[in-house]
Amino acid sequence: MRPSQGRGLLFSPAPLRGPAPISTKSSLPGCPGPAPDAIAPPPSTPRYTDPAPNPLAPPLCTGPAPRRPSPRRAVPLAHAEVGVGGDRPPLVLLHGLFGSRSNFQAVAKALAHRGTGKPDLVERLISVDISPVSTAPVSEFSAYISAMKSVKIPDGLSRSAARQLADEQLRPVVQLPQLRQFLLTNLVEVEGRYAWRVNLEAISHHLADIMSFPAFHEPYPGPALFLGGSNSPYISPKDYPEIQRLFPRADVQFIRGAGHIVHQDKFQEFITAVLSFLPPP
């Protein structure tokens, strides 16, 4: 691993195999007749679609309680596809906590012409400003969640007025303007009322799990790039041994002058770093 100052990056370019077909013909516990077939994703998903209600929810029925847990079901994910089609494997971008698919929209468009790879599930990996260790103290994010929950916005305000009011209420706790603007991307209008689109209750109840990193013993053998913003504390020299253990082919780079939201602070430098890491088409 070669820590260096320069460019940085984070997300995973990955050629993906199609999932194995899933179906079930056996009866549901306590219900007569065959269980419905599992519903596989359609061959092509409309761009910028929101998840539909889970089609695999069990039917209402009477009968004895099931004696075994229900099989795991796929959870539909909100996602967007940019530049679909062609024979190149996809480049998959995953946003972080409090983020959404819109965070990487400009990045996705700039990179749409550069997906490539081989039959592996993940051909190479880019991790943006995060390490495979526990990150910032849970208390810091708990304070953000509490501040978001306490925001009060009257009905009927324009979007700009609502965002300004929410910004003012967040300011005492979330002092960095850029971080407040990032959190405010989650403020949406629903039937004349403003609400947070992220599930603050679920996040707060599982924050310790979100902020920790699971224990892995097998390293990832492919090329990996860890990018940090030079002004961000989320990748530090103390993280290098664990990065090297889990990602023996990793390179660590930094984009000078960028904070935690690297692709927003230094967009062109971010794109350049990503394209330099990807194999040629």
Coordinates of C-alpha atoms in Angstrom, one line a residue:
M1 CA 0.0 0.0 0.0
R2 CA 1.4 3.4 -0.9
P3 CA 0.0 6.3 1.1
S4 CA 0.4 9.5 -1.0
Q5 CA -0.8 13.0 -1.3
G6 CA -2.6 13.9 -4.5
R7 CA -5.9 12.6 -5.9
G8 CA -8.6 10.7 -4.1
L9 CA -11.8 8.6 -4.7
L10 CA -14.6 6.4 -3.3
F11 CA -17.2 4.0 -4.6
S12 CA -17.2 0.6 -6.3
P13 CA -16.8 -0.1 -10.0
A14 CA -18.2 -3.6 -10.5
P15 CA -19.2 -5.9 -13.2
L16 CA -22.2 -7.8 -11.8
R17 CA -23.4 -11.3 -12.5
G18 CA -27.1 -11.6 -12.8
P19 CA -28.7 -13.2 -9.7
A20 CA -29.7 -16.8 -9.7
P21 CA -33.4 -17.3 -10.5
I22 CA -35.5 -17.5 -7.3
S23 CA -38.8 -19.3 -7.0
T24 CA -40.7 -21.2 -4.4
K25 CA -43.5 -23.7 -5.0
S26 CA -44.0 -25.1 -1.4
S27 CA -46.9 -24.0 0.7
L28 CA -46.5 -21.2 3.1
P29 CA -46.7 -22.4 6.8
G30 CA -50.2 -22.2 8.0
C31 CA -51.7 -21.4 4.5
P32 CA -53.3 -23.9 2.1
G33 CA -52.1 -24.1 -1.5
P34 CA -48.8 -23.2 -3.1
A35 CA -46.8 -20.1 -2.2
P36 CA -46.6 -17.5 -4.9
D37 CA -43.5 -17.4 -7.0
A38 CA -40.8 -15.0 -5.9
I39 CA -40.8 -12.0 -8.2
A40 CA -37.5 -11.3 -9.8
P41 CA -36.5 -7.8 -10.8
P42 CA -37.5 -6.8 -14.4
P43 CA -34.8 -7.0 -17.0
S44 CA -34.6 -3.3 -17.2
T45 CA -35.5 -0.8 -14.5
P46 CA -36.8 2.7 -15.4
R47 CA -34.4 5.4 -14.5
Y48 CA -34.9 7.3 -11.2
T49 CA -37.6 5.0 -9.9
D50 CA -38.6 4.7 -6.3
P51 CA -39.1 1.4 -4.7
A52 CA -42.5 -0.2 -5.0
P53 CA -44.3 -1.9 -2.1
N54 CA -42.7 -5.3 -1.4
P55 CA -44.5 -7.8 -3.7
L56 CA -43.3 -10.7 -1.5
A57 CA -45.3 -9.7 1.6
P58 CA -46.9 -12.9 3.0
P59 CA -50.7 -13.3 2.3
L60 CA -53.2 -13.0 5.2
C61 CA -54.4 -16.4 6.2
T62 CA -55.6 -18.5 9.1
G63 CA -54.0 -21.5 10.5
P64 CA -51.3 -22.6 13.0
A65 CA -48.3 -20.3 13.6
P66 CA -45.3 -21.1 11.4
R67 CA -42.7 -23.4 12.9
R68 CA -39.8 -22.0 11.1
P69 CA -38.8 -18.4 10.2
S70 CA -39.9 -17.0 6.9
P71 CA -37.3 -17.1 4.1
R72 CA -35.4 -13.9 3.5
R73 CA -36.9 -11.6 0.9
A74 CA -35.3 -9.1 -1.4
V75 CA -35.7 -5.5 -0.5
P76 CA -36.3 -3.2 -3.4
L77 CA -33.8 -0.3 -3.4
A78 CA -34.3 3.2 -4.7
H79 CA -31.7 3.6 -7.5
A80 CA -31.0 5.4 -10.7
E81 CA -29.4 4.1 -13.9
V82 CA -27.3 6.4 -16.1
G83 CA -26.1 5.4 -19.5
V84 CA -27.7 2.0 -19.5
G85 CA -27.3 -0.4 -22.4
G86 CA -24.3 -1.7 -24.2
D87 CA -22.1 -4.6 -23.3
R88 CA -19.8 -2.9 -20.7
P89 CA -20.2 -4.0 -17.0
P90 CA -21.7 -1.4 -14.7
L91 CA -19.9 1.0 -12.4
V92 CA -21.8 1.0 -9.1
L93 CA -21.8 4.1 -6.9
L94 CA -23.0 3.8 -3.3
H95 CA -23.8 6.9 -1.3
G96 CA -23.2 7.2 2.5
L97 CA -25.2 8.0 5.6
F98 CA -27.8 10.8 5.2
G99 CA -27.1 10.7 1.4
S100 CA -29.3 9.8 -1.6
R101 CA -28.9 8.7 -5.2
S102 CA -28.9 12.3 -6.3
N103 CA -25.6 12.9 -4.5
F104 CA -23.7 11.1 -7.3
Q105 CA -25.9 12.1 -10.3
A106 CA -23.3 14.5 -11.8
V107 CA -20.5 12.0 -11.1
A108 CA -22.5 9.2 -12.7
K109 CA -23.1 11.2 -15.9
A110 CA -19.4 12.0 -16.1
L111 CA -18.4 8.4 -15.7
A112 CA -21.2 6.7 -17.7
H113 CA -18.9 6.0 -20.6
R114 CA -16.3 4.2 -18.5
G115 CA -17.6 0.9 -17.0
T116 CA -15.3 -2.1 -17.6
G117 CA -14.2 -5.2 -15.9
K118 CA -14.0 -9.1 -16.0
P119 CA -16.6 -12.1 -14.7
D120 CA -15.8 -11.3 -11.0
L121 CA -18.6 -9.8 -8.9
V122 CA -16.4 -6.8 -8.0
E123 CA -13.5 -6.3 -10.3
R124 CA -12.0 -3.3 -8.4
L125 CA -13.1 -1.1 -5.5
I126 CA -12.9 2.7 -4.8
S127 CA -13.7 3.8 -1.2
V128 CA -14.2 7.5 -0.8
D129 CA -13.1 9.1 2.4
I130 CA -13.8 6.2 4.7
S131 CA -11.8 3.4 6.3
P132 CA -12.7 -0.2 7.2
V133 CA -12.7 0.7 10.8
S134 CA -15.2 2.3 13.2
T135 CA -15.6 6.0 12.1
A136 CA -16.6 9.2 13.9
P137 CA -18.0 9.0 17.5
V138 CA -21.6 7.9 17.6
S139 CA -22.4 10.9 19.8
E140 CA -21.6 13.3 16.9
F141 CA -24.1 11.8 14.6
S142 CA -26.6 11.4 17.4
A143 CA -26.5 15.1 17.8
Y144 CA -27.2 15.6 14.1
I145 CA -30.2 13.3 14.3
S146 CA -31.6 15.1 17.4
A147 CA -31.2 18.4 15.7
M148 CA -33.0 17.2 12.6
K149 CA -35.8 15.8 14.7
S150 CA -36.3 19.1 16.5
V151 CA -36.7 21.2 13.3
K152 CA -40.2 22.7 13.1
I153 CA -41.5 24.1 9.8
P154 CA -45.0 25.7 9.5
D155 CA -47.1 24.4 6.6
G156 CA -47.5 26.4 3.5
L157 CA -43.9 27.8 3.2
S158 CA -42.1 27.8 -0.1
R159 CA -39.3 25.4 -0.5
S160 CA -36.6 28.1 -0.2
A161 CA -38.2 29.5 2.9
A162 CA -38.5 26.1 4.5
R163 CA -34.8 25.3 3.8
Q164 CA -33.7 28.6 5.2
L165 CA -35.7 28.1 8.4
A166 CA -34.4 24.5 8.8
D167 CA -30.9 25.8 8.2
E168 CA -31.3 28.3 11.0
Q169 CA -32.6 25.7 13.4
L170 CA -29.7 23.3 12.6
R171 CA -27.0 25.9 12.8
P172 CA -26.4 25.7 16.6
V173 CA -25.6 22.0 16.4
V174 CA -24.4 21.5 12.8
Q175 CA -21.9 24.4 12.5
L176 CA -20.3 23.6 9.2
P177 CA -22.4 25.3 6.4
Q178 CA -21.5 22.6 3.9
L179 CA -22.7 19.8 6.2
R180 CA -25.9 21.6 6.9
Q181 CA -26.6 21.9 3.2
F182 CA -25.9 18.2 2.8
L183 CA -28.4 17.3 5.5
L184 CA -30.9 19.7 4.0
T185 CA -31.0 17.7 0.8
N186 CA -33.1 15.3 2.8
L187 CA -35.8 17.9 3.5
V188 CA -38.8 17.1 1.2
E189 CA -42.3 18.4 0.8
V190 CA -45.1 15.9 1.2
E191 CA -48.7 17.1 0.7
G192 CA -47.9 20.6 1.8
R193 CA -45.8 19.6 4.8
Y194 CA -42.0 19.3 5.1
A195 CA -40.4 16.2 6.4
W196 CA -37.1 14.3 6.4
R197 CA -37.0 11.6 3.8
V198 CA -34.4 9.5 5.7
N199 CA -35.7 7.3 8.4
L200 CA -34.3 9.1 11.5
E201 CA -35.8 6.7 13.9
A202 CA -34.3 3.6 12.3
I203 CA -30.9 5.3 11.9
S204 CA -30.8 6.5 15.5
H205 CA -31.8 3.0 16.8
H206 CA -29.0 1.3 14.8
L207 CA -26.4 4.0 14.7
A208 CA -23.8 2.0 16.6
D209 CA -24.1 -0.7 13.9
I210 CA -23.9 1.8 11.1
M211 CA -20.8 3.5 12.5
S212 CA -18.9 0.2 13.2
F213 CA -17.3 -2.1 10.6
P214 CA -18.0 -5.8 10.6
A215 CA -15.2 -8.3 11.3
F216 CA -13.8 -9.8 8.2
H217 CA -10.9 -12.3 8.0
E218 CA -10.6 -12.9 4.3
P219 CA -9.0 -10.1 2.4
Y220 CA -10.3 -8.6 -0.9
P221 CA -7.7 -9.6 -3.5
G222 CA -8.6 -7.0 -6.2
P223 CA -7.2 -3.5 -6.8
A224 CA -8.6 -1.0 -4.3
L225 CA -8.3 2.7 -4.0
F226 CA -9.0 4.6 -0.8
L227 CA -9.4 8.4 -1.3
G228 CA -9.5 10.9 1.5
G229 CA -10.0 14.6 1.4
S230 CA -6.9 16.2 2.8
N231 CA -9.1 18.3 5.2
S232 CA -11.1 15.3 6.4
P233 CA -10.2 13.0 9.4
Y234 CA -11.9 9.9 8.1
I235 CA -8.8 8.2 6.7
S236 CA -5.7 8.5 9.0
P237 CA -2.3 6.8 9.2
K238 CA -3.6 4.7 12.1
D239 CA -6.0 3.1 9.6
Y240 CA -3.3 2.0 7.2
P241 CA -2.6 -1.4 8.8
E242 CA -6.2 -2.5 8.7
I243 CA -6.6 -1.2 5.2
Q244 CA -3.5 -3.2 4.1
R245 CA -4.8 -6.4 5.9
L246 CA -8.2 -6.4 4.3
F247 CA -7.1 -4.8 0.9
P248 CA -3.5 -5.9 0.3
R249 CA -3.5 -4.2 -3.2
A250 CA -4.9 -0.9 -1.9
D251 CA -3.5 2.5 -2.6
V252 CA -4.3 5.5 -0.4
Q253 CA -4.5 8.9 -2.0
F254 CA -5.8 12.3 -0.9
I255 CA -7.4 15.2 -2.9
R256 CA -5.8 18.3 -1.6
G257 CA -8.2 20.9 -0.3
A258 CA -11.2 18.5 -0.1
G259 CA -13.3 17.7 2.9
H260 CA -15.4 14.6 3.6
I261 CA -17.7 15.2 0.6
V262 CA -14.8 14.8 -1.8
H263 CA -16.7 14.7 -5.1
Q264 CA -18.5 18.0 -4.2
D265 CA -15.5 19.9 -3.0
K266 CA -13.2 19.0 -5.8
F267 CA -15.3 17.6 -8.7
Q268 CA -12.8 17.6 -11.5
E269 CA -10.0 16.2 -9.4
F270 CA -12.3 13.5 -8.2
I271 CA -13.3 12.5 -11.7
T272 CA -9.7 12.5 -12.8
A273 CA -8.7 10.3 -10.0
V274 CA -11.5 7.8 -10.7
L275 CA -10.8 7.6 -14.4
S276 CA -7.1 7.1 -13.7
F277 CA -7.9 4.1 -11.5
L278 CA -10.3 2.4 -13.8
P279 CA -8.9 0.2 -16.6
P280 CA -9.0 1.5 -20.1
P281 CA -12.2 0.7 -22.1

